[in-house]
Coordinates of C-alpha atoms in Angstrom, one line a residue:
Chain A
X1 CA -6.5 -118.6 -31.2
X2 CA -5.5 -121.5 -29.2
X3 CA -4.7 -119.5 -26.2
X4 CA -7.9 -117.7 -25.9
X5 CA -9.6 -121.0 -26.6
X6 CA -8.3 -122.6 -23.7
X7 CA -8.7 -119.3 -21.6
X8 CA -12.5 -119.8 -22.5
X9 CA -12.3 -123.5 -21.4
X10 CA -10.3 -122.5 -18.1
X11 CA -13.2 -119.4 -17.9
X12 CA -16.0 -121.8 -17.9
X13 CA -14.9 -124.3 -16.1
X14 CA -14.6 -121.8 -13.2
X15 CA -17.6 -120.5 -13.5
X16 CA -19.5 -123.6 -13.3
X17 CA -17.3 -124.0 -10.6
X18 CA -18.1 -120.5 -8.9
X19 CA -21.7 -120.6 -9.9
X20 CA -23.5 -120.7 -6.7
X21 CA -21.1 -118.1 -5.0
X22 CA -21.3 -116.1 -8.2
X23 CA -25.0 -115.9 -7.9
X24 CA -24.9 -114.8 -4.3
X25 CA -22.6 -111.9 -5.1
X26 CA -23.3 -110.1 -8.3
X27 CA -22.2 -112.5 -11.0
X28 CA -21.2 -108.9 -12.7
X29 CA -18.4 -108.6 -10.2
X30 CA -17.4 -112.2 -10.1
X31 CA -17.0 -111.6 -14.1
X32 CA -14.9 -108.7 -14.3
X33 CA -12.5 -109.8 -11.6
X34 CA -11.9 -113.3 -13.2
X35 CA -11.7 -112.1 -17.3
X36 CA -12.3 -108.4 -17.9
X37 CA -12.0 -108.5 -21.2
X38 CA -14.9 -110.9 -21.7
X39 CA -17.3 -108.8 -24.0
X40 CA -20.8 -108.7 -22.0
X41 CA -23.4 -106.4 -23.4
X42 CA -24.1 -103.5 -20.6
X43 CA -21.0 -105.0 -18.8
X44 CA -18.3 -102.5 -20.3
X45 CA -15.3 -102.4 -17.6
X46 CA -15.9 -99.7 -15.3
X47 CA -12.5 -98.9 -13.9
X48 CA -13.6 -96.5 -11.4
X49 CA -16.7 -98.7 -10.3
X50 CA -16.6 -98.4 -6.5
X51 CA -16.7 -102.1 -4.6
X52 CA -19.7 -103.3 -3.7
X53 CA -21.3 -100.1 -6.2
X54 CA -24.9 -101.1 -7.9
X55 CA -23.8 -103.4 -10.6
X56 CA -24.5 -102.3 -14.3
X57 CA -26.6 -104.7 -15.0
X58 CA -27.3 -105.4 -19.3
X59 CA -30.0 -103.1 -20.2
X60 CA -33.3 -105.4 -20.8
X61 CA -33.6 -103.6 -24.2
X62 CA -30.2 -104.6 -25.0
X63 CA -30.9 -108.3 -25.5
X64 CA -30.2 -108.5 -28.9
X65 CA -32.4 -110.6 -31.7
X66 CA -29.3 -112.9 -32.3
X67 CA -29.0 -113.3 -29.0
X68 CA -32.6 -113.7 -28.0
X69 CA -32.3 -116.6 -30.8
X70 CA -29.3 -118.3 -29.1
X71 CA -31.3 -118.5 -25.7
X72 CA -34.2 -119.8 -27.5
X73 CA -32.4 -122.3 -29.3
X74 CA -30.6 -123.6 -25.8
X75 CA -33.8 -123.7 -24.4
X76 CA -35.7 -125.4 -27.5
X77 CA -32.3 -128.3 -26.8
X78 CA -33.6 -128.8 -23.7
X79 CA -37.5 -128.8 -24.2
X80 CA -36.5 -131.8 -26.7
X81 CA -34.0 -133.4 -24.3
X82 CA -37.4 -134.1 -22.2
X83 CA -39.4 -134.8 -25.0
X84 CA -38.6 -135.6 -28.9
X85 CA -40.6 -134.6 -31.7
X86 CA -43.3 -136.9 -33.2
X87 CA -41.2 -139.1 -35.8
X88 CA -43.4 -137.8 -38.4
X89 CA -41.6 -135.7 -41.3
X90 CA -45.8 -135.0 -43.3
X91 CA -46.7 -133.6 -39.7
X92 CA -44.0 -131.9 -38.9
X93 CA -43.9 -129.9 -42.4
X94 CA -47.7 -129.0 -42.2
X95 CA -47.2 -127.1 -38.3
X96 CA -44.7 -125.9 -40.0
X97 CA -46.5 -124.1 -43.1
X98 CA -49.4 -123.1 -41.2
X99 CA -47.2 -121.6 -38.2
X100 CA -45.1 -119.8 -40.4
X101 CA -48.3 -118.3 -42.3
X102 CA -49.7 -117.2 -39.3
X103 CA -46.1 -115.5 -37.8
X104 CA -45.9 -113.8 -40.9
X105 CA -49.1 -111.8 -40.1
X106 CA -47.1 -110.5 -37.1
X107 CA -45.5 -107.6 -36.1
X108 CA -42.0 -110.4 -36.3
X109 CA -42.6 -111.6 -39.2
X110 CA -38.9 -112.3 -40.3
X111 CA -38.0 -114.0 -37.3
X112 CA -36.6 -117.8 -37.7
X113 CA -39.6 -119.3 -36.9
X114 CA -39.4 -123.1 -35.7
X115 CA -42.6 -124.9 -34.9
X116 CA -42.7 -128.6 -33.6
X117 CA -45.1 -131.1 -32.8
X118 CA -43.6 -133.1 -29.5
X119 CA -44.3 -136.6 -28.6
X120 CA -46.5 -136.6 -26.2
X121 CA -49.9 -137.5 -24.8
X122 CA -50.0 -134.1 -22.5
X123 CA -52.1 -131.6 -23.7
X124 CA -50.2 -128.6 -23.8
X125 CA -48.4 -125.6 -26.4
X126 CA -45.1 -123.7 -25.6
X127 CA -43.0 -121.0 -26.9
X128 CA -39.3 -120.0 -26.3
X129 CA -37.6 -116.6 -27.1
X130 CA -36.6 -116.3 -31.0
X131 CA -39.0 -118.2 -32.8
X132 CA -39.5 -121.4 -31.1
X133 CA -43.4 -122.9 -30.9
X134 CA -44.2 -126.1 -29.5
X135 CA -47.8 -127.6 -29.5
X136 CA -47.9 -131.2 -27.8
X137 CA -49.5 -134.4 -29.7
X138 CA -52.2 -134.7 -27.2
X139 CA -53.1 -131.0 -28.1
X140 CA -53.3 -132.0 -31.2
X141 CA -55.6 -134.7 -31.4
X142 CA -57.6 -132.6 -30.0
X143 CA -58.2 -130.3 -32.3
X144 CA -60.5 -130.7 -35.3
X145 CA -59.4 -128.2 -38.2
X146 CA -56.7 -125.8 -39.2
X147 CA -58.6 -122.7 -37.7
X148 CA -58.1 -124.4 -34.5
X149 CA -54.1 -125.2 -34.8
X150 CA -53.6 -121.8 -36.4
X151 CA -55.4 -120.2 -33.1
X152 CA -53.2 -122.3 -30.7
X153 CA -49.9 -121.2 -32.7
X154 CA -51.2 -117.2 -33.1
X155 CA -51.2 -117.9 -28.7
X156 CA -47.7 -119.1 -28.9
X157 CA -46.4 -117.0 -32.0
X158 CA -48.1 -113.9 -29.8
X159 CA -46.0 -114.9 -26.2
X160 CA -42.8 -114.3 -28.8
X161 CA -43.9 -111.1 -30.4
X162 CA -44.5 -109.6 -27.1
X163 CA -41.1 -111.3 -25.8
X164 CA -43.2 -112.4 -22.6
X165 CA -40.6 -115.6 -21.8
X166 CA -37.7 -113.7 -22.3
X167 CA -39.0 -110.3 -20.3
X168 CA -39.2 -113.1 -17.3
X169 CA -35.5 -114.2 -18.0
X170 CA -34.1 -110.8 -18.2
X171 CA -35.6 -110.4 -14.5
X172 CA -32.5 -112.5 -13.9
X173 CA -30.6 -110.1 -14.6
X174 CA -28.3 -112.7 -16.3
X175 CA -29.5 -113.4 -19.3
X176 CA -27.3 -110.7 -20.5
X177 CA -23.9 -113.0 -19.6
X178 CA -26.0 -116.1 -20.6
X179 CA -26.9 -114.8 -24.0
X180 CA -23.2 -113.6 -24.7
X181 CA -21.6 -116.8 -24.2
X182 CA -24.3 -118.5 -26.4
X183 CA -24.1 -115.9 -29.3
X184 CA -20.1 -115.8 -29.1
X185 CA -17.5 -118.5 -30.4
X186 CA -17.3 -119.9 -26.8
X187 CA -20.9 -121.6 -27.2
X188 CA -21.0 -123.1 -30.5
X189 CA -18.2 -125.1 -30.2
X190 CA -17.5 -125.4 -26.7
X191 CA -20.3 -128.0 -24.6
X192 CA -18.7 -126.4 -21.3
X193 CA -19.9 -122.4 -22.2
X194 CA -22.9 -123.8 -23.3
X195 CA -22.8 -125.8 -19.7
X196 CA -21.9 -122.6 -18.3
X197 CA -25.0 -120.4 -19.8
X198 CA -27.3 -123.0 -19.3
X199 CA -26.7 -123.0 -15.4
X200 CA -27.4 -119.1 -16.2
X201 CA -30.9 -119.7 -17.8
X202 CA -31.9 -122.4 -16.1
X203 CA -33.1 -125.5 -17.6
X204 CA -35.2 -124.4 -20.5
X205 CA -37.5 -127.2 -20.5
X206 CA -38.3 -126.4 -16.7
X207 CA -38.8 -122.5 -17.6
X208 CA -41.6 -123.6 -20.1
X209 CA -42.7 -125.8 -16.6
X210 CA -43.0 -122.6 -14.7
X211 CA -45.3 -120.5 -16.7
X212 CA -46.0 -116.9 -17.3
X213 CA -48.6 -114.3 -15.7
X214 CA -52.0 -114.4 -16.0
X215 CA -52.2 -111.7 -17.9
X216 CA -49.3 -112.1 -20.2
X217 CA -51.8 -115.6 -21.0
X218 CA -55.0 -113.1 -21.4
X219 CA -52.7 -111.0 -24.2
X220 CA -51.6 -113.8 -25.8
X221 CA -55.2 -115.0 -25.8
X222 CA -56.2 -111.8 -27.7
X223 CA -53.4 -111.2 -29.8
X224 CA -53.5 -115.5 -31.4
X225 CA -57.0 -114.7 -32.2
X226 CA -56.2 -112.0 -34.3
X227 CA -53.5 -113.5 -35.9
X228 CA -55.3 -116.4 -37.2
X229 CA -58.0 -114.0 -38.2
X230 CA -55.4 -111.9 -39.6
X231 CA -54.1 -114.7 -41.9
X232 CA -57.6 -115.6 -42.9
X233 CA -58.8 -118.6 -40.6
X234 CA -61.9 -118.0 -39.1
X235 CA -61.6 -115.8 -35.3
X236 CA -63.4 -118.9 -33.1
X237 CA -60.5 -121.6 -33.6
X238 CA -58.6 -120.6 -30.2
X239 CA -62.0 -120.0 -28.1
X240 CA -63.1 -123.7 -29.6
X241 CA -59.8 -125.0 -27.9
X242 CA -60.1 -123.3 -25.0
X243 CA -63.8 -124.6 -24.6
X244 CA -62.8 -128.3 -24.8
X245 CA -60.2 -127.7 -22.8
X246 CA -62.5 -125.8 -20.3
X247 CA -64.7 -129.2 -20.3
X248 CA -61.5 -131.3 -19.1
X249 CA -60.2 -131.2 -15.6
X250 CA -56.9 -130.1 -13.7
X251 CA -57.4 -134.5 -12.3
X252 CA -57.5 -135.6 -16.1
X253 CA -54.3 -137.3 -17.8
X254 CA -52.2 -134.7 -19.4
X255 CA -54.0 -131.4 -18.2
X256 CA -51.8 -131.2 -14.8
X257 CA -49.4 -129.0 -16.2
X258 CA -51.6 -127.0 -18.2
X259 CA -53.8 -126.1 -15.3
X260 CA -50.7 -124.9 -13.2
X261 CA -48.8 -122.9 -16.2
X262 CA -52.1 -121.4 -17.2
X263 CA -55.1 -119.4 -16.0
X264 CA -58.4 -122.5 -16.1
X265 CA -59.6 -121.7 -19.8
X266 CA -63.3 -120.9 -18.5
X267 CA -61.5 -117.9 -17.4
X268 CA -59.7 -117.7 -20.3
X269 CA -63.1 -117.9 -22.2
X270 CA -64.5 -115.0 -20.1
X271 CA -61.6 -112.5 -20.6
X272 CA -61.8 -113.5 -24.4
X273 CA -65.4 -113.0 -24.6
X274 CA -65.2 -110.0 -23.3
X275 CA -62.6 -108.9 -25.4
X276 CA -64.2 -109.8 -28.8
X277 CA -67.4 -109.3 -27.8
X278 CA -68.7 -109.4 -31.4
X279 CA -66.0 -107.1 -33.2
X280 CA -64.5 -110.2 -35.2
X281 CA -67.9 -111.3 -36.8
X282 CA -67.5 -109.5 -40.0
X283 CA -64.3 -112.0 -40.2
X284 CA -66.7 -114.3 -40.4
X285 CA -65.8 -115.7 -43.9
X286 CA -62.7 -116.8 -42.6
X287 CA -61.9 -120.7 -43.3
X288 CA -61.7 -123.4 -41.1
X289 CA -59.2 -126.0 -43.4
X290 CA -60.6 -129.4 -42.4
X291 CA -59.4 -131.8 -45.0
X292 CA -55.7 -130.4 -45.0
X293 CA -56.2 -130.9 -41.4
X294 CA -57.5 -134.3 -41.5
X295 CA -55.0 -135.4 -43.4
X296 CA -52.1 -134.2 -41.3
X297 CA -54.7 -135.7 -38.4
X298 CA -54.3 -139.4 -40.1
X299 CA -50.8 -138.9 -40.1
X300 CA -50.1 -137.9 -36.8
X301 CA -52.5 -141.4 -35.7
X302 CA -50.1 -143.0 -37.7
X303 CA -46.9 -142.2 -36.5
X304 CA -45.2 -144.2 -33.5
Chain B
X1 CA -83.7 -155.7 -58.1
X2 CA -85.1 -154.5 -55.4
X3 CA -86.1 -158.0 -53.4
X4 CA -82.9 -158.6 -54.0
X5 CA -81.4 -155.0 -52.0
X6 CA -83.9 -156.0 -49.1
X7 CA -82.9 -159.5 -48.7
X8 CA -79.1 -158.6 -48.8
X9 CA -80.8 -156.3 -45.8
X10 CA -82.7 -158.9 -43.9
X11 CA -79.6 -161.1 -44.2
X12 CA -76.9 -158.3 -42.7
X13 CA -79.7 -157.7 -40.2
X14 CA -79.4 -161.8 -39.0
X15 CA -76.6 -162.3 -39.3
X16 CA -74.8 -159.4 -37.5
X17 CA -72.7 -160.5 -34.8
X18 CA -73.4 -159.8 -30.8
X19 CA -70.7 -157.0 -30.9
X20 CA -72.0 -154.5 -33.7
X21 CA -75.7 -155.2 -32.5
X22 CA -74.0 -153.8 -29.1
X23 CA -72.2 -151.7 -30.1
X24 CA -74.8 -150.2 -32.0
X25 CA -76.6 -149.7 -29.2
X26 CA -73.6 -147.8 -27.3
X27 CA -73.6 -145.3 -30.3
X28 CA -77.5 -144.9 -30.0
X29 CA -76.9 -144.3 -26.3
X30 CA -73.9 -141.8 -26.1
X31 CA -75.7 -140.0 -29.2
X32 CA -78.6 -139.5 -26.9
X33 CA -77.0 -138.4 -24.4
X34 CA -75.1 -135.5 -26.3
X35 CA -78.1 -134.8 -27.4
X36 CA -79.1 -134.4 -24.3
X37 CA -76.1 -131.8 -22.9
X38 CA -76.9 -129.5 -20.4
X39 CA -75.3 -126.5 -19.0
X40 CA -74.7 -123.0 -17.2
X41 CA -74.8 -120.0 -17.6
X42 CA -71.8 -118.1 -16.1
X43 CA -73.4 -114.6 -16.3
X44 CA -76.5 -113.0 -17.6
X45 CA -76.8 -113.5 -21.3
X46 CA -79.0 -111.7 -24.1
X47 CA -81.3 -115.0 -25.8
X48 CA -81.1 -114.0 -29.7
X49 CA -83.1 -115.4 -32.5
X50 CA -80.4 -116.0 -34.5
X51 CA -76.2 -116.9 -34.0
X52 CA -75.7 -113.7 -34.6
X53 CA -75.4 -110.4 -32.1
X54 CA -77.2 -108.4 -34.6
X55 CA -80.0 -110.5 -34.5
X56 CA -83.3 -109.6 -32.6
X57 CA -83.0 -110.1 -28.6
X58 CA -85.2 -112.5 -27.1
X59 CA -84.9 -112.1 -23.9
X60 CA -82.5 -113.0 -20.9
X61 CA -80.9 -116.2 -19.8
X62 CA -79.9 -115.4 -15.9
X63 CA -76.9 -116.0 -14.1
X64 CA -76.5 -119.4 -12.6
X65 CA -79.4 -120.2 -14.8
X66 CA -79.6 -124.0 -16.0
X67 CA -80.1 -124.8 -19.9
X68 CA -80.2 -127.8 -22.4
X69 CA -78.6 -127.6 -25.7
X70 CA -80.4 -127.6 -28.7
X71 CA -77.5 -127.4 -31.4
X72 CA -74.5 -125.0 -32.0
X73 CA -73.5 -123.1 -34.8
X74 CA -70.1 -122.2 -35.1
X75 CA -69.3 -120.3 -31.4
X76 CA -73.2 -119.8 -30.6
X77 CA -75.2 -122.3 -28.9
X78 CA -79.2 -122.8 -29.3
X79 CA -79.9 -123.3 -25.7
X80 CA -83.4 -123.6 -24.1
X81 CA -84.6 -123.2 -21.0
X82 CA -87.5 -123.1 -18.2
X83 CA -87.0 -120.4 -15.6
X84 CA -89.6 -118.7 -13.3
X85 CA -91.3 -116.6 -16.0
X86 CA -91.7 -120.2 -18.4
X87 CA -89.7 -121.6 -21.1
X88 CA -87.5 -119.6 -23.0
X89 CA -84.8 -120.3 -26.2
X90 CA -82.3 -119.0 -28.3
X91 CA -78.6 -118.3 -29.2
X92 CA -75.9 -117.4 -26.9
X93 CA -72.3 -117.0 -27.4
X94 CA -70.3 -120.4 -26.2
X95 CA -68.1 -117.7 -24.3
X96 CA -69.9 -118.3 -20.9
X97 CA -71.3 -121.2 -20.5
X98 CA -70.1 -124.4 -18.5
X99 CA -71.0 -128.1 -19.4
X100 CA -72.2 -130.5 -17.8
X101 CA -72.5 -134.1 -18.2
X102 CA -69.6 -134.2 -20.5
X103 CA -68.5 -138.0 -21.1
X104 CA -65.0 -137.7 -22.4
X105 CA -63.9 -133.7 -21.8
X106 CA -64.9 -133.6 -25.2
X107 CA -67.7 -130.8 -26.8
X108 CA -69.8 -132.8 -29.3
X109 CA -69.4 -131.3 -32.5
X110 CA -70.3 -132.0 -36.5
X111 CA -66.1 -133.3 -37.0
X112 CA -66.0 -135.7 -34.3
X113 CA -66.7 -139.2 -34.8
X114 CA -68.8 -141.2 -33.3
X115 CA -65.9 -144.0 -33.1
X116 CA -63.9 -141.1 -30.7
X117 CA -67.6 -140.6 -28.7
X118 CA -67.7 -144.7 -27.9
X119 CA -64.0 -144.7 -27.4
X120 CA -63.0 -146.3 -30.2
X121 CA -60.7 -143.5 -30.1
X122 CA -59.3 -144.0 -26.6
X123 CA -55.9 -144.6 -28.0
X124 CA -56.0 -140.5 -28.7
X125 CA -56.8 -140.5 -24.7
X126 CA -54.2 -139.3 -22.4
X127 CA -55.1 -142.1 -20.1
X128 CA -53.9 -144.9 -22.3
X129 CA -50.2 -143.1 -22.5
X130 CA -48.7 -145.8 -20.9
X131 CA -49.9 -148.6 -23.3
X132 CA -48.0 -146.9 -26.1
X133 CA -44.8 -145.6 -24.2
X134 CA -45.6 -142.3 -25.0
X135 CA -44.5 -140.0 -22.1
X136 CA -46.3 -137.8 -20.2
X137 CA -45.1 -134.6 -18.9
X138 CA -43.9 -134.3 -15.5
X139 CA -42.2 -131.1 -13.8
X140 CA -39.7 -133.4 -12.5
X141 CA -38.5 -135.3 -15.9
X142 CA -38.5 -131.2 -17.4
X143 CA -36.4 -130.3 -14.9
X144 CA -33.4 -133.4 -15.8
X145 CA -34.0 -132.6 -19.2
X146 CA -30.4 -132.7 -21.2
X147 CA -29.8 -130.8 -24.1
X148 CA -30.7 -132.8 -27.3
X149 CA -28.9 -131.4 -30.1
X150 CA -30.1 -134.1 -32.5
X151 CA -33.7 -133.1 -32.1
X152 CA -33.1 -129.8 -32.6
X153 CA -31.4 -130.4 -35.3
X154 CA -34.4 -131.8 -36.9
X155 CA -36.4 -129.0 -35.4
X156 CA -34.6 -126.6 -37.3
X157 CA -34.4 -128.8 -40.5
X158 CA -38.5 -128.3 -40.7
X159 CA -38.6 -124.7 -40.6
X160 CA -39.9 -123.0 -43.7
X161 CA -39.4 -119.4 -45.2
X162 CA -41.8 -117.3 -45.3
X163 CA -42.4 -117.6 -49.5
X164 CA -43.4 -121.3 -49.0
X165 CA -45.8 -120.4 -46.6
X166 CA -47.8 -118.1 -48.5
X167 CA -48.0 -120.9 -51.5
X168 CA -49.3 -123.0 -48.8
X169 CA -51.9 -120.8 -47.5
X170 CA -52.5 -120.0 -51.6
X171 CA -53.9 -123.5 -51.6
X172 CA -56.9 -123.1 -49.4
X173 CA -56.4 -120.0 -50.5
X174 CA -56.6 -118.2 -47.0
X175 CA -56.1 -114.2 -47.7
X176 CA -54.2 -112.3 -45.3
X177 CA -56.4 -109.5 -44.1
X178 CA -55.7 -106.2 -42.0
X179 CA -57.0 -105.9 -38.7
X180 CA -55.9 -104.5 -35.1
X181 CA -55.5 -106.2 -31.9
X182 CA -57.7 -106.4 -29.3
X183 CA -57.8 -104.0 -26.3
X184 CA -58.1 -105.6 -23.2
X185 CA -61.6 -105.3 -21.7
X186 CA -61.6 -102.6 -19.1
X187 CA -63.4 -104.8 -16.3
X188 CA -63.9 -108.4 -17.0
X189 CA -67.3 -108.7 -15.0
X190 CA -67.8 -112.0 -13.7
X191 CA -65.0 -113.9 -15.8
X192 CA -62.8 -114.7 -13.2
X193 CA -65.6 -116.1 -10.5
X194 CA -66.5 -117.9 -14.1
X195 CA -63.5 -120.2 -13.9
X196 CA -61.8 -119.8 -10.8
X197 CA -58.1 -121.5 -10.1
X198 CA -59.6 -125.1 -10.4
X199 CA -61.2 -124.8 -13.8
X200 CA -64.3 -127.0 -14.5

């Protein structure tokens, strides 16, 4: 046990060593010719693999939900190495409740859903593979009822469902390693594998900085209004958002990195618009929450 | 009784200080000028009588065409406005319309207060960030971001199952309901040129 703990160490350690080299190559090849019996989803040893053959690459299917959770969870680290959570336990409970309500309305419903409010004046919301929902403190004073928060987390809760952040990190085409050495023994007790995979990933707090598509935004967009409506707030919380937003500008404090990671929300607006057109109307009895909200509201004033 | 109520008046009226009387003025000024909010349209919109799209159809507000805001009911506004063929009014959706002469980025609305309108508020503002030593976001202090396993410790230590949610949402109550996605709209006439990269 001790041998093949050290092994690990010694593997890592190379890696990190290796990594830029290993990138250039195929880190596939790199992998089997340093530790071939290193279990890598998609990677099985191919004895007869021809050198310089196409690599076989981890299937993007095969990212499995534990492992999809262990890259989530690595990212979500590092999201919160840049920024901590608001130091308020009341607040932090309530995103909570309502998150989970509304993820439970999705097609994921069982999924270890983590929602956090983070400490800071930008106004922004973020997901990460497995569960992980962020929505910012400026975001949230921003908003003036549960409707609303429900609406931003159905957009985040949505980017998970669909898997749209980890479809981009699969492009990679090393997420399959990465995730393997998070979801094995090496990761969870070892800060170099997780040093290792993290080099693999990226930094997670700078994948959130990058963004997705346009139109992965425009699905999510869709798909959060539904959810809220789905778990009986009423359908016009996200497109209220997105209108005071729309009414800010790319110049204003906290909106710079909302403007580059997102389509400009009168677009948003437009595409939404056209897309509920008036189909969500008869929803109309949906609630709106304010004095639950409000109170979570004071709170969140309160807190330092 | 009642001399009594009025001179407990007359005396708050003396002997307010210089501040509320001008502050009372600031809120009588920024009130008027929400009032006041004007906008665009973004596309050629159907004027209904009522917030809703079943509702009889007035007539049309044109593209590019300017309008003054009357009042809103949830995501309709009561907009009028004086074109070439006179003065027209009723409800559009808020889907596609820009603002202008917005004070604070903020849409005036029945749950705001008027404390947040004068800026009483302004320590919710983004721009006092520094005042409180709140950090703002910046690409570069994402990208030297260090894991933090404390945090997400505590992150993880919020998380709810799902049973405690649905007591929570029993509360309000809120009732789950069945419904399908939406499609994406085929063409989305206009809403791009609506925004563009730069927003508003």
């Amino acid at each position: 046990m001790m041998r093949k703990t050290i092994g690990t160490v010694l593997l890592a350690a190379l890696l990190t060593a290796c990594l830029p080299a290993a990138q250039a190559q195929g880190f596939g090849n790199l992998l089997r010719q340093i530790a071939p019996a290193l279990p890598v989803p998609g990677l099985a040893p191919q004895p007869a693999q021809r050198q310089g053959a196409p690599l076989a690459l981890p299937n993007l299917s095969e990212t499995s939900p534990e492992q999809e959770v262990a890259i989530g969870k690595q990212l979500a680290g590092d999201l919160l190495g840049a920024v901590p959570l608001v130091k308020n336990d009341a607040v932090q409970a309530y995103v909570n409740r309502v998150g989970r309500w509304v993820a439970a309305q999705s097609e994921r419903p069982d999924l270890a859903w983590h929602f956090g409010v983070l400490d800071t004046m930008d106004i922004n919301a973020f997901s990460l593979p497995g569960g992980y929902v962020f929505v910012t403190r400026g975001l949230y004073q921003k908003l003036s009822n549960e409707a609303e928060l429900a609406g931003v987390l159905g957009h985040e809760i949505s980017h998970i469902v669909m898997k749209h952040h980890l479809k981009v990190l699969e492009k990679s085409k090393l997420v399959g390693v990465a995730s393997s050495l998070l979801s094995s023994q090496v990761s969870s007790r070892n800060a170099l594998g997780n040093a290792v995979a993290q080099n693999l990933l990226g930094n997670g707090a700078e994948a959130v900085a990058r963004g997705l598509d346009k139109d992965a935004e425009y699905e999510a967009d869709r798909m959060g209004v539904v959810l809220a409506t789905r778990a009986g707030y009423e359908p016009y919380g996200l497109p209220e958002v997105l209108e005071k937003l729309a009414r800010m500008k790319p110049g204003d404090d906290g909106m710079a990195l909302l403007f580059k990671t997102h389509p400009a929300p009168q677009d948003r607006l437009g595409r939404l618009g056209d897309a509920m057109q008036n189909k969500l109307d008869r929803y109309g009895n949906g609630k709106t929450v304010e004095a639950r909200f409000a109170a979570s509201s004071g709170a969140i004033n309160a807190a330092r | 009784m009642h001399r009594e109520k009025a001179k407990i008046k007359q005396g708050w009226t003396r002997r307010a200080p210089a501040g509320a009387r001008v502050l009372a003025a600031v809120l009588l000024a920024f009130t008027a000028r929400a009032w006041a909010e004007s906008g665009t349209a973004t596309r050629e919109l159907t004027l209904y009588e009522e917030p809703r799209a079943e509702s009889r159809a007035m007539g049309k507000l044109a593209k590019d065409a300017k309008f003054e805001l009357v009042k809103r009911e949830r995501f309709w506004a009561l907009v009028s406005s004086s074109g070439p063929a006179g003065a027209q009014r009723g409800w559009v959706q808020s889907f596609y319309l820009t603002w202008a002469d917005t004070p604070t980025g903020n849409a005036p609305s029945a749950s705001r207060g008027l404390a947040e309108i004068v800026g009483l508020g302004a320590r919710r503002n983004g721009n006092v960030t520094a005042t409180l030593g709140v950090r703002g976001l910046d690409e570069e202090q994402l990208k030297s971001a260090r894991f933090n396993a404390e945090e997400l410790n505590k992150l993880e230590g919020y998380g709810v199952q799902a049973p405690v949610a649905a007591r929570f949402a029993a509360e309000v109550p809120l009732e789950a309901l069945k419904l399908e996605y939406l499609a994406a709209p085929a063409a989305s006439v206009g809403a791009g040129a609506a925004g563009g990269e730069g927003g508003r």
